[in-house]
Short mmCIF file of C-alpha atoms and ligand atoms in Angstrom, two decimals:
data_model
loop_
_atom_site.label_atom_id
_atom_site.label_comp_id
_atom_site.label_asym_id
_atom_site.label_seq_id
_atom_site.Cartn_x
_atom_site.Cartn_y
_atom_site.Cartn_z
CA UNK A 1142 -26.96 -10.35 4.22
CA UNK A 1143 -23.54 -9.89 6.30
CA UNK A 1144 -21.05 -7.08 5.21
CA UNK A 1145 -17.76 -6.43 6.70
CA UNK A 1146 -16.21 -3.15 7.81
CA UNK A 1147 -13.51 -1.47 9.19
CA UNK A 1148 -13.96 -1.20 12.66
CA UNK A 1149 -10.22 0.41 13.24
CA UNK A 1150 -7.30 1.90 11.75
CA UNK A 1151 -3.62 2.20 12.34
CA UNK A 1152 -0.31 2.86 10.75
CA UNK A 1153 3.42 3.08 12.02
CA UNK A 1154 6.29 5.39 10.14
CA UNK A 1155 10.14 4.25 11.26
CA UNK A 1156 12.04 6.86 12.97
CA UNK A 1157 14.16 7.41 10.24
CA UNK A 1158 13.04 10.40 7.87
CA UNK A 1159 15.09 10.57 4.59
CA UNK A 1160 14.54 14.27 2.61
CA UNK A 1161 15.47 14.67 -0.80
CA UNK A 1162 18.25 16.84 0.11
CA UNK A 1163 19.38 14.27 2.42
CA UNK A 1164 19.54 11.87 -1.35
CA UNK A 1165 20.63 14.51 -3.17
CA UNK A 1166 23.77 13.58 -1.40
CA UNK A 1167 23.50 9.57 -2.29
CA UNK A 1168 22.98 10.01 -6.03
CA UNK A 1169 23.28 12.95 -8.80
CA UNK A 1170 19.38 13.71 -8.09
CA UNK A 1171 17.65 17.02 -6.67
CA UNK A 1172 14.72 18.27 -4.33
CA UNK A 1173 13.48 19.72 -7.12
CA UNK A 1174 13.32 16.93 -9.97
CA UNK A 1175 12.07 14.50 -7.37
CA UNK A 1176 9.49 16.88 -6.04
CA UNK A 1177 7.85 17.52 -9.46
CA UNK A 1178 8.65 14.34 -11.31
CA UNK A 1179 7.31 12.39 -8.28
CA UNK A 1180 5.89 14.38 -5.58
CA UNK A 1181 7.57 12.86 -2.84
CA UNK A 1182 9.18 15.16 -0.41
CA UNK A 1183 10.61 12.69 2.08
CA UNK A 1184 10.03 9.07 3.07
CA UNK A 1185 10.74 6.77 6.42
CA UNK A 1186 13.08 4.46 6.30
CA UNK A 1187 13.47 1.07 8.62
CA UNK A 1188 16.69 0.66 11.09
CA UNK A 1189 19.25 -2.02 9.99
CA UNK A 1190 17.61 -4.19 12.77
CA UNK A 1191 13.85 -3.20 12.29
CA UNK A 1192 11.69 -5.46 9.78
CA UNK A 1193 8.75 -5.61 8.33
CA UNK A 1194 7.03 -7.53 11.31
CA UNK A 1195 8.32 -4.94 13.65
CA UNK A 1196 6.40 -2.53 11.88
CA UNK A 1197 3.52 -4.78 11.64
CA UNK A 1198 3.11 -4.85 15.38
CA UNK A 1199 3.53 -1.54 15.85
CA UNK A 1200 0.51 -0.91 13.37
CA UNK A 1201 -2.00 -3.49 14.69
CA UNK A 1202 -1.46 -2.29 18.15
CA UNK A 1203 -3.26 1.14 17.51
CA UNK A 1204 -5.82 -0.34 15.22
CA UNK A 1205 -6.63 -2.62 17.82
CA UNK A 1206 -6.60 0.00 19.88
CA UNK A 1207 -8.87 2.22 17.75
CA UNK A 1208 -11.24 -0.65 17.48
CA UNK A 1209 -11.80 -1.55 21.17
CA UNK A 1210 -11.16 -5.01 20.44
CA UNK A 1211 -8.75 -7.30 22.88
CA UNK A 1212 -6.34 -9.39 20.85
CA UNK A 1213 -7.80 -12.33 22.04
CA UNK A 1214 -11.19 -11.16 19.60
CA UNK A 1215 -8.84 -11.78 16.40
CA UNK A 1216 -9.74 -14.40 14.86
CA UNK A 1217 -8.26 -14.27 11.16
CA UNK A 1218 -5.08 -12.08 10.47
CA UNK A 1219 -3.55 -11.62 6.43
CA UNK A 1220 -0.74 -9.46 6.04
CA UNK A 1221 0.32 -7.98 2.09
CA UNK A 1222 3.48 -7.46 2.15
CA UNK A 1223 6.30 -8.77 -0.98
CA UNK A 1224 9.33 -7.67 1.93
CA UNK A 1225 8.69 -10.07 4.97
CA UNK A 1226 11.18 -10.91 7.45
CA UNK A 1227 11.85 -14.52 6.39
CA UNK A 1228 10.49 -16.82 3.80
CA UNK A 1229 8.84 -18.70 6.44
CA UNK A 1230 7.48 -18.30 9.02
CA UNK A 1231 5.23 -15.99 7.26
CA UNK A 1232 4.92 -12.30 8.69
CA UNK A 1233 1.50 -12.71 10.07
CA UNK A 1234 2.53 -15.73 12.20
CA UNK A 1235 5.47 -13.60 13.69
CA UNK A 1236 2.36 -10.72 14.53
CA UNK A 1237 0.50 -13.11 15.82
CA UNK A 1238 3.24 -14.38 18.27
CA UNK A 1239 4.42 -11.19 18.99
CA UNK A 1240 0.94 -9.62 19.75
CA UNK A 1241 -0.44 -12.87 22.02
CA UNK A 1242 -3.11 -13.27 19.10
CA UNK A 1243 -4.85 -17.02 19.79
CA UNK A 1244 -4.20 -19.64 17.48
CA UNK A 1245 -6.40 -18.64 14.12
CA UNK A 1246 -5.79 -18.86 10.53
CA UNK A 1247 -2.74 -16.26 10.17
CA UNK A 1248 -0.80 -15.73 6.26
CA UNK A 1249 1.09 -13.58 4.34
CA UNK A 1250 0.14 -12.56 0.75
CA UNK A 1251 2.40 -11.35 -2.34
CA UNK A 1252 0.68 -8.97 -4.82
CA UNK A 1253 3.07 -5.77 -4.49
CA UNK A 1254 1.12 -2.89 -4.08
CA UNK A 1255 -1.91 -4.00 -4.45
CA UNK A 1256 -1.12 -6.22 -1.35
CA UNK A 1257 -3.36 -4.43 0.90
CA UNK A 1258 -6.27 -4.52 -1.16
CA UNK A 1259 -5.85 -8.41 -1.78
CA UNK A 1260 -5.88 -8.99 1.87
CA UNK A 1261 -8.40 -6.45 2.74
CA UNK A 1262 -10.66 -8.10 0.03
CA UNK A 1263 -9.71 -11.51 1.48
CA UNK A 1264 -10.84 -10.25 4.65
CA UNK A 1265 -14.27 -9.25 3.52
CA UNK A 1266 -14.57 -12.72 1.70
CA UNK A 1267 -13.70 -15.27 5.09
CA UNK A 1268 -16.16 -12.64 7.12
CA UNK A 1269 -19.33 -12.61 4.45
CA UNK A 1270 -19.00 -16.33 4.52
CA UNK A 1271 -19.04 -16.96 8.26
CA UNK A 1272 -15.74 -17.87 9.23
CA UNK A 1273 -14.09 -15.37 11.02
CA UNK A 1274 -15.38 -12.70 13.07
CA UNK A 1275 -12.57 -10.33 13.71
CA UNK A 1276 -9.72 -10.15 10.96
CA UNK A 1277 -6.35 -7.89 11.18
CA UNK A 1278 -5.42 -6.94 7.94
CA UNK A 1279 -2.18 -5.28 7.53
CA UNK A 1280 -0.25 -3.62 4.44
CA UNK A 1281 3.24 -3.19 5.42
CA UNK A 1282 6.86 -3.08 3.34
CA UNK A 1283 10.53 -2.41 4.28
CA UNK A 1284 11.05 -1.71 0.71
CA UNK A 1285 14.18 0.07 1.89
CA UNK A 1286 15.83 -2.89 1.89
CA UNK A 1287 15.13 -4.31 -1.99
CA UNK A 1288 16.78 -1.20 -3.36
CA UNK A 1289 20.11 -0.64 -5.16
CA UNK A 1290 21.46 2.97 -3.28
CA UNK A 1291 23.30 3.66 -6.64
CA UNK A 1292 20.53 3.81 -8.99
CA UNK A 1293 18.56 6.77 -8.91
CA UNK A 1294 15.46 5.83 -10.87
CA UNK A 1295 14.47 3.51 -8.48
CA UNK A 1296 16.48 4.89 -4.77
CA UNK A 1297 13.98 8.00 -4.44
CA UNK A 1298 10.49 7.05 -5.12
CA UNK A 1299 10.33 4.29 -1.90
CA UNK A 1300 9.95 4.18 1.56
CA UNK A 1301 9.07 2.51 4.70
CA UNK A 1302 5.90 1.68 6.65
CA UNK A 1303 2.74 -0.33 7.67
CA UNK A 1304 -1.12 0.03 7.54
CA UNK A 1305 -3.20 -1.85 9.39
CA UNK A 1306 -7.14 -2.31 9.84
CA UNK A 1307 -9.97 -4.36 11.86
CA UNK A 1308 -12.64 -6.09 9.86
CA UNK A 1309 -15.75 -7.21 11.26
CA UNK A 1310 -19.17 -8.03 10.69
CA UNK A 1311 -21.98 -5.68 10.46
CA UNK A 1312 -25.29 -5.52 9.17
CA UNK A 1313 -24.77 -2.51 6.90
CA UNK A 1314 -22.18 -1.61 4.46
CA UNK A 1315 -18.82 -1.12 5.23
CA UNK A 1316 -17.31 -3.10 2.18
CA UNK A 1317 -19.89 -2.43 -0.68
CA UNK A 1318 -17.54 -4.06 -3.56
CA UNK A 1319 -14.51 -5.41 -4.34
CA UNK A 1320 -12.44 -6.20 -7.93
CA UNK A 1321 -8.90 -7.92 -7.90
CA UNK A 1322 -7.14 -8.26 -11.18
CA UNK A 1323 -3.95 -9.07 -12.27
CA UNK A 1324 -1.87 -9.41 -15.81
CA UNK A 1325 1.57 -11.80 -15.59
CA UNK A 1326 2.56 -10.75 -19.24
CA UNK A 1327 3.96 -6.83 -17.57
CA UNK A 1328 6.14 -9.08 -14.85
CA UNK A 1329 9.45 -7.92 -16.79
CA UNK A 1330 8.40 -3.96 -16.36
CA UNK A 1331 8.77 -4.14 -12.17
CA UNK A 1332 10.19 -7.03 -10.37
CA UNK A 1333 12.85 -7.98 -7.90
CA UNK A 1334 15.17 -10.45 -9.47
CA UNK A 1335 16.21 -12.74 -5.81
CA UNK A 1336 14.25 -15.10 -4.58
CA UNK A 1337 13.67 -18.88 -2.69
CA UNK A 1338 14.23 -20.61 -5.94
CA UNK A 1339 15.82 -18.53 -8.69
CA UNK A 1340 18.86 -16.45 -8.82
CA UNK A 1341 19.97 -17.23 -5.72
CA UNK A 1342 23.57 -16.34 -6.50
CA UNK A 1343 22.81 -12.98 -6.66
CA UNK A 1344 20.99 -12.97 -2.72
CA UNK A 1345 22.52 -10.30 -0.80
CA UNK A 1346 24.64 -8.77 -3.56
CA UNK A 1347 23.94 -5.19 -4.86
CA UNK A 1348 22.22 -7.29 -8.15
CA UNK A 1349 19.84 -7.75 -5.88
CA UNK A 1350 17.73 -4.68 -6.24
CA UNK A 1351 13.94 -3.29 -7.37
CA UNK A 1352 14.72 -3.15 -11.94
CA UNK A 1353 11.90 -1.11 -13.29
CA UNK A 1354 10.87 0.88 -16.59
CA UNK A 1355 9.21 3.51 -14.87
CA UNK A 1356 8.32 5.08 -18.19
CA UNK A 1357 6.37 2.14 -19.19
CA UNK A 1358 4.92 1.48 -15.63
CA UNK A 1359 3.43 4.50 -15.57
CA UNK A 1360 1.64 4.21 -18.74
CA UNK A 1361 -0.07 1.09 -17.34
CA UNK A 1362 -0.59 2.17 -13.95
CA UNK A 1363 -2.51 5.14 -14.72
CA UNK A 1364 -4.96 3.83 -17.53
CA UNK A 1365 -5.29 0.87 -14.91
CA UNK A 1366 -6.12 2.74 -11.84
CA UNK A 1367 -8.95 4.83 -13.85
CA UNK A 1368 -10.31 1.50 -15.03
CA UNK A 1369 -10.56 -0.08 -11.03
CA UNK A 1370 -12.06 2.65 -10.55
CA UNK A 1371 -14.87 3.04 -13.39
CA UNK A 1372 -15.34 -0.94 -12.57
CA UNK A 1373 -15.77 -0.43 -9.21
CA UNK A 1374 -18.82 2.63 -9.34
CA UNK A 1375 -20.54 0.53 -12.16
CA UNK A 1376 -20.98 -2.62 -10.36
CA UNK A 1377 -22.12 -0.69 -7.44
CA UNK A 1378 -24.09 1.42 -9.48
CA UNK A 1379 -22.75 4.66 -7.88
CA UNK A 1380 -21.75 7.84 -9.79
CA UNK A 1381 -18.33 9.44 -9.37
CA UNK A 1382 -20.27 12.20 -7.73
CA UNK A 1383 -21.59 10.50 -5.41
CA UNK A 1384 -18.00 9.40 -3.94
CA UNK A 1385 -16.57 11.17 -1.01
CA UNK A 1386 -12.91 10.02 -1.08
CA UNK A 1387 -10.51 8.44 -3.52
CA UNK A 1388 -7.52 6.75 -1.84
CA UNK A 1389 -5.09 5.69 -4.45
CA UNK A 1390 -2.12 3.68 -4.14
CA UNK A 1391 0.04 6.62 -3.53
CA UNK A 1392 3.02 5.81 -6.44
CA UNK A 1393 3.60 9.36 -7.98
CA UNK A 1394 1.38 12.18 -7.79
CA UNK A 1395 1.67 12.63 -11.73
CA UNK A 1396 0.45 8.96 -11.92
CA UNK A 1397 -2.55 10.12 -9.61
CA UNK A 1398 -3.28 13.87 -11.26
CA UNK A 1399 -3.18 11.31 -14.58
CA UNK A 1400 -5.94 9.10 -13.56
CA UNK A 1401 -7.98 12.42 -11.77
CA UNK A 1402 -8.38 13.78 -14.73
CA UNK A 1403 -8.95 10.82 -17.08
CA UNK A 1404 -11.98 9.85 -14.41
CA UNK A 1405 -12.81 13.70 -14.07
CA UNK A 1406 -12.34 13.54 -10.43
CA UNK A 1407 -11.14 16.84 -8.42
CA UNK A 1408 -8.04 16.60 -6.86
CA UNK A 1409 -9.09 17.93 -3.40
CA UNK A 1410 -11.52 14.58 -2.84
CA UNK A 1411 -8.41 12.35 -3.29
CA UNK A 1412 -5.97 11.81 -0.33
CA UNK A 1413 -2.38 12.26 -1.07
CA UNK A 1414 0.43 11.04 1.32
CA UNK A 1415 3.06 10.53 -1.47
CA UNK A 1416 4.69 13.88 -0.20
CA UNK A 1417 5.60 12.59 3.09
CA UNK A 1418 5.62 8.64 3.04
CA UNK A 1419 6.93 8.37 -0.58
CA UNK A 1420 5.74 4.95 -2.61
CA UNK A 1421 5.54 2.47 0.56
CA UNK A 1422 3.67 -0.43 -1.77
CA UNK A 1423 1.22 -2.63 -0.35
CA UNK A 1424 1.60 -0.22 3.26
CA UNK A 1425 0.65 3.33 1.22
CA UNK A 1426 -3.52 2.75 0.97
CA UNK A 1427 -3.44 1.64 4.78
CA UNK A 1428 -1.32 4.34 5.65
CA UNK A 1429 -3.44 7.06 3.88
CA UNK A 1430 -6.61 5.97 5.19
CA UNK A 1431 -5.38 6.28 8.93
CA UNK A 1432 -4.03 9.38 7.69
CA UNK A 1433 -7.47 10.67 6.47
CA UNK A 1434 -9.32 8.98 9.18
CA UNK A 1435 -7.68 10.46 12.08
CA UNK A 1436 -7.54 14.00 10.45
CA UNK A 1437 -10.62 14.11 10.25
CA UNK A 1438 -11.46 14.32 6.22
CA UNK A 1439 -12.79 10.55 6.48
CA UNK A 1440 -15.87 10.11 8.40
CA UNK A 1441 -18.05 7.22 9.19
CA UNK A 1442 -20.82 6.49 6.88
CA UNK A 1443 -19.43 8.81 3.84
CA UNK A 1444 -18.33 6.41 0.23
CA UNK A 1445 -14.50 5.88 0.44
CA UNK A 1446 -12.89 3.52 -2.85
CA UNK A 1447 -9.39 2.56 -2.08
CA UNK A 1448 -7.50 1.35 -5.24
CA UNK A 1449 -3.98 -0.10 -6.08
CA UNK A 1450 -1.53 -0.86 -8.70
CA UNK A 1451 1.62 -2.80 -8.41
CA UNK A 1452 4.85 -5.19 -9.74
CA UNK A 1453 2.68 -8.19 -11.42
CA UNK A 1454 0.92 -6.15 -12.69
CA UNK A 1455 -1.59 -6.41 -10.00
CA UNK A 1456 -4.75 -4.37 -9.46
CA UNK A 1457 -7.44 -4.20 -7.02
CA UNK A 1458 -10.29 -1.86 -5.24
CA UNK A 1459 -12.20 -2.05 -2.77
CA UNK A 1460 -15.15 0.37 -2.52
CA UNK A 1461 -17.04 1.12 0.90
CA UNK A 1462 -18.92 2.85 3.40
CA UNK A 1463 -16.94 3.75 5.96
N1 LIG B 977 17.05 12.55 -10.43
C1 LIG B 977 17.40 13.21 -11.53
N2 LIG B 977 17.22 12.72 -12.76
C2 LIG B 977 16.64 11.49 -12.85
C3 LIG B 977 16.27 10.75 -11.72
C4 LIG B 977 16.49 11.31 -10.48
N3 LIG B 977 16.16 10.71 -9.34
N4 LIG B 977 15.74 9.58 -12.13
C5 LIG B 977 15.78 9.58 -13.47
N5 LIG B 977 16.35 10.74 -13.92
C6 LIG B 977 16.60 11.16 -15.28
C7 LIG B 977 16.70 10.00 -16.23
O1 LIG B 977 18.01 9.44 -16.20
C8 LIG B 977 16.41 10.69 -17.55
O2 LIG B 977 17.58 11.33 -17.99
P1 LIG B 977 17.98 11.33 -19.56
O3 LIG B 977 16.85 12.04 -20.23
O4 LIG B 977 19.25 12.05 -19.54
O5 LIG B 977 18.05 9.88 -19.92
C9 LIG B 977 15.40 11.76 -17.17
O6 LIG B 977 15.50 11.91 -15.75
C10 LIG B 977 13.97 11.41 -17.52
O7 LIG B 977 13.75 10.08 -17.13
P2 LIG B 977 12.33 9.42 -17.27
O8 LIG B 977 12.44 8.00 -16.82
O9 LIG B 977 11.78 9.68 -18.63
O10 LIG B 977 11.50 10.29 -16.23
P3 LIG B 977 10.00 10.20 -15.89
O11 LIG B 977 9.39 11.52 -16.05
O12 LIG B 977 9.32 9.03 -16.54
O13 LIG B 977 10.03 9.88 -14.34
C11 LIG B 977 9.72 8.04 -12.86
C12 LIG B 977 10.63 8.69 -13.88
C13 LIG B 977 10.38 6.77 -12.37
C14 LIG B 977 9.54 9.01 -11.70
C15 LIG B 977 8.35 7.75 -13.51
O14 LIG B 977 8.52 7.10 -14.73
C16 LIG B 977 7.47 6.92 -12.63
O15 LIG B 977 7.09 7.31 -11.55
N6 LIG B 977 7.07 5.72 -13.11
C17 LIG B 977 6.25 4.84 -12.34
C18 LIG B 977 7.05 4.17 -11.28
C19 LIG B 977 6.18 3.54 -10.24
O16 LIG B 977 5.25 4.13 -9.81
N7 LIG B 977 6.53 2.32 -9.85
C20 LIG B 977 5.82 1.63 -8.85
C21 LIG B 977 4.48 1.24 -9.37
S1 LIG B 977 3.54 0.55 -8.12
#
């Protein structure tokens, strides 16, 4: 049998560092609320004229990089992302431009968060069935731009980035398992209200802006994430144990100490990057896996389950060697 795995891994931060002092003087918040309510310290935040696609490049160009690969090898690229540039033409078409990819089957996917793990999982799919041989799959969100700078429920938990990986065939596991899931009847507890073909009015007002009832999100989010979780050791048949790394979808740390201790999982085998890159959405797994990779705490061959949560709800892992 054929199994995919990551062959490379990259992320890029904008320039731009915001602290929470540096909000403190945007809206009647402090360090210390955010820090402990949240655990975000600071977050990166995207120029006026950067986008999401900018960041994009930026990302694939070191996982290509880490991956030995010429661009001419990629053969398949899916991008999750719910900020791209334009409607259409979808993000991973503007990558592929940009980056001198070949022609090759090249989209963008919408699942929030979890947008990562949907195209990751997409990824190991197209490769397990033959057709494609080389996939970039990127996470990556200017969420900087969907937010209303008055409202301070919503103005410090997000920030800006991308993640991005190479997939490819191998022989051994790499991907072991993978479980998507979604629920349509929470889409009132996070959403963005503007879109292609409702509300336009309100396109490029301040009404158009992340609503969310974080109380209530977090209630789902955290009895979700244990669930992926649970799901994705028991149809592998592996014990919690036996797992080297958690990388969560990096929301809130309380909404990741929740689900530690509902699984029964210690704290120091779960990478956190909420401190420094804040919620980034469907960039934050990426992101923390490059993170973990290149410091040295993830190493080849040990069990690794990435997991997300997002607007939808959505919900996905994907567990793997890697
Ligand atoms: N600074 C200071 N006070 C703030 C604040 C801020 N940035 N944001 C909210 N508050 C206030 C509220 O107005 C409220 O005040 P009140 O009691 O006078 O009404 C108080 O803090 C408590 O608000 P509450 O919403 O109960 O706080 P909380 O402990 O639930 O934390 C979130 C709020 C948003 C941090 C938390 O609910 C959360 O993280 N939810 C999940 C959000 C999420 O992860 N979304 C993305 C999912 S992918």
């Amino acid at each position: 049998m054929m199994f995919s795995r990551i062959a490379g891994t990259g992320r890029y931060l904008p320039e731009k560092v915001l602290t929470n002092f540096d909000l403190e003087k945007i809206v009647d918040t402090t360090d210390e609320w955010i820090r402990t309510r949240t655990g975000v310290e600071r977050r990166h935040h995207v120029a006026d004229d950067e986008t999401t696609s900018d960041m994009c490049v930026e990302a694939a160009k070191v996982a290509i990089d880490d991956a030995g690969i010429d661009v001419s090898d990629i053969d398949f690229i899916v991008v999750g992302t719910t900020s791209p540039d334009l409607i259409f033409p979808n993000v991973a078409t503007l990558v592929q431009h940009r980056l001198g990819i070949p022609p090759c089957p090249a989209f963008s996917l919408e699942a929030a968060c979890t947008g990562f793990i949907y195209a990751l999982t997409t990824a190991d799919k197209f490769i397990k069935a033959g057709e494609a041989t080389c996939v970039l799959v990127i996470g990556a969100e200017c969420i900087s731009k969907l937010i209303d700078w008055s409202d301070r429920n919503t103005c410090v938990l997000f920030g800006d980035g991308a993640g991005a990986v190479i997939v490819k065939p191998s022989d051994e596991p790499g991907i072991i398992g993978t479980h998507l899931g979604a629920d349509g009847q929470y889409k009132d507890l996070l959403y963005y209200p503007a879109g292609a073909s409702k509300n336009l009015e309100i396109a490029g007002t301040d009404d158009a802006a992340i609503i969310m009832q974080g109380n209530e999100v977090f209630k789902v989010a955290v009895k979700t994430l244990a669930n992926v979780a649970t799901q994705a050791l028991e149809s592998a048949g592996i014990g919690l144990s036996e797992l080297d790394w958690l990388i969560p979808h990096q929301a809130n740390i309380r909404i990741i100490q929740a689900t530690a201790k509902r699984l029964g999982m210690p704290m120091d085998k779960i990478i956190l990057t909420i401190q420094d890159h804040g919620n980034t959405s469907a960039a934050s797994v990426p992101m923390a896996l490059d993170v973990s990779v290149r410091d040295g705490r993830v190493q080849r061959g040990q069990l690794v389950l990435l997991e997300a949560f997002g607007g939808g709800f959505t919900w996905g892992s994907v567990l793997m060697r890697y």
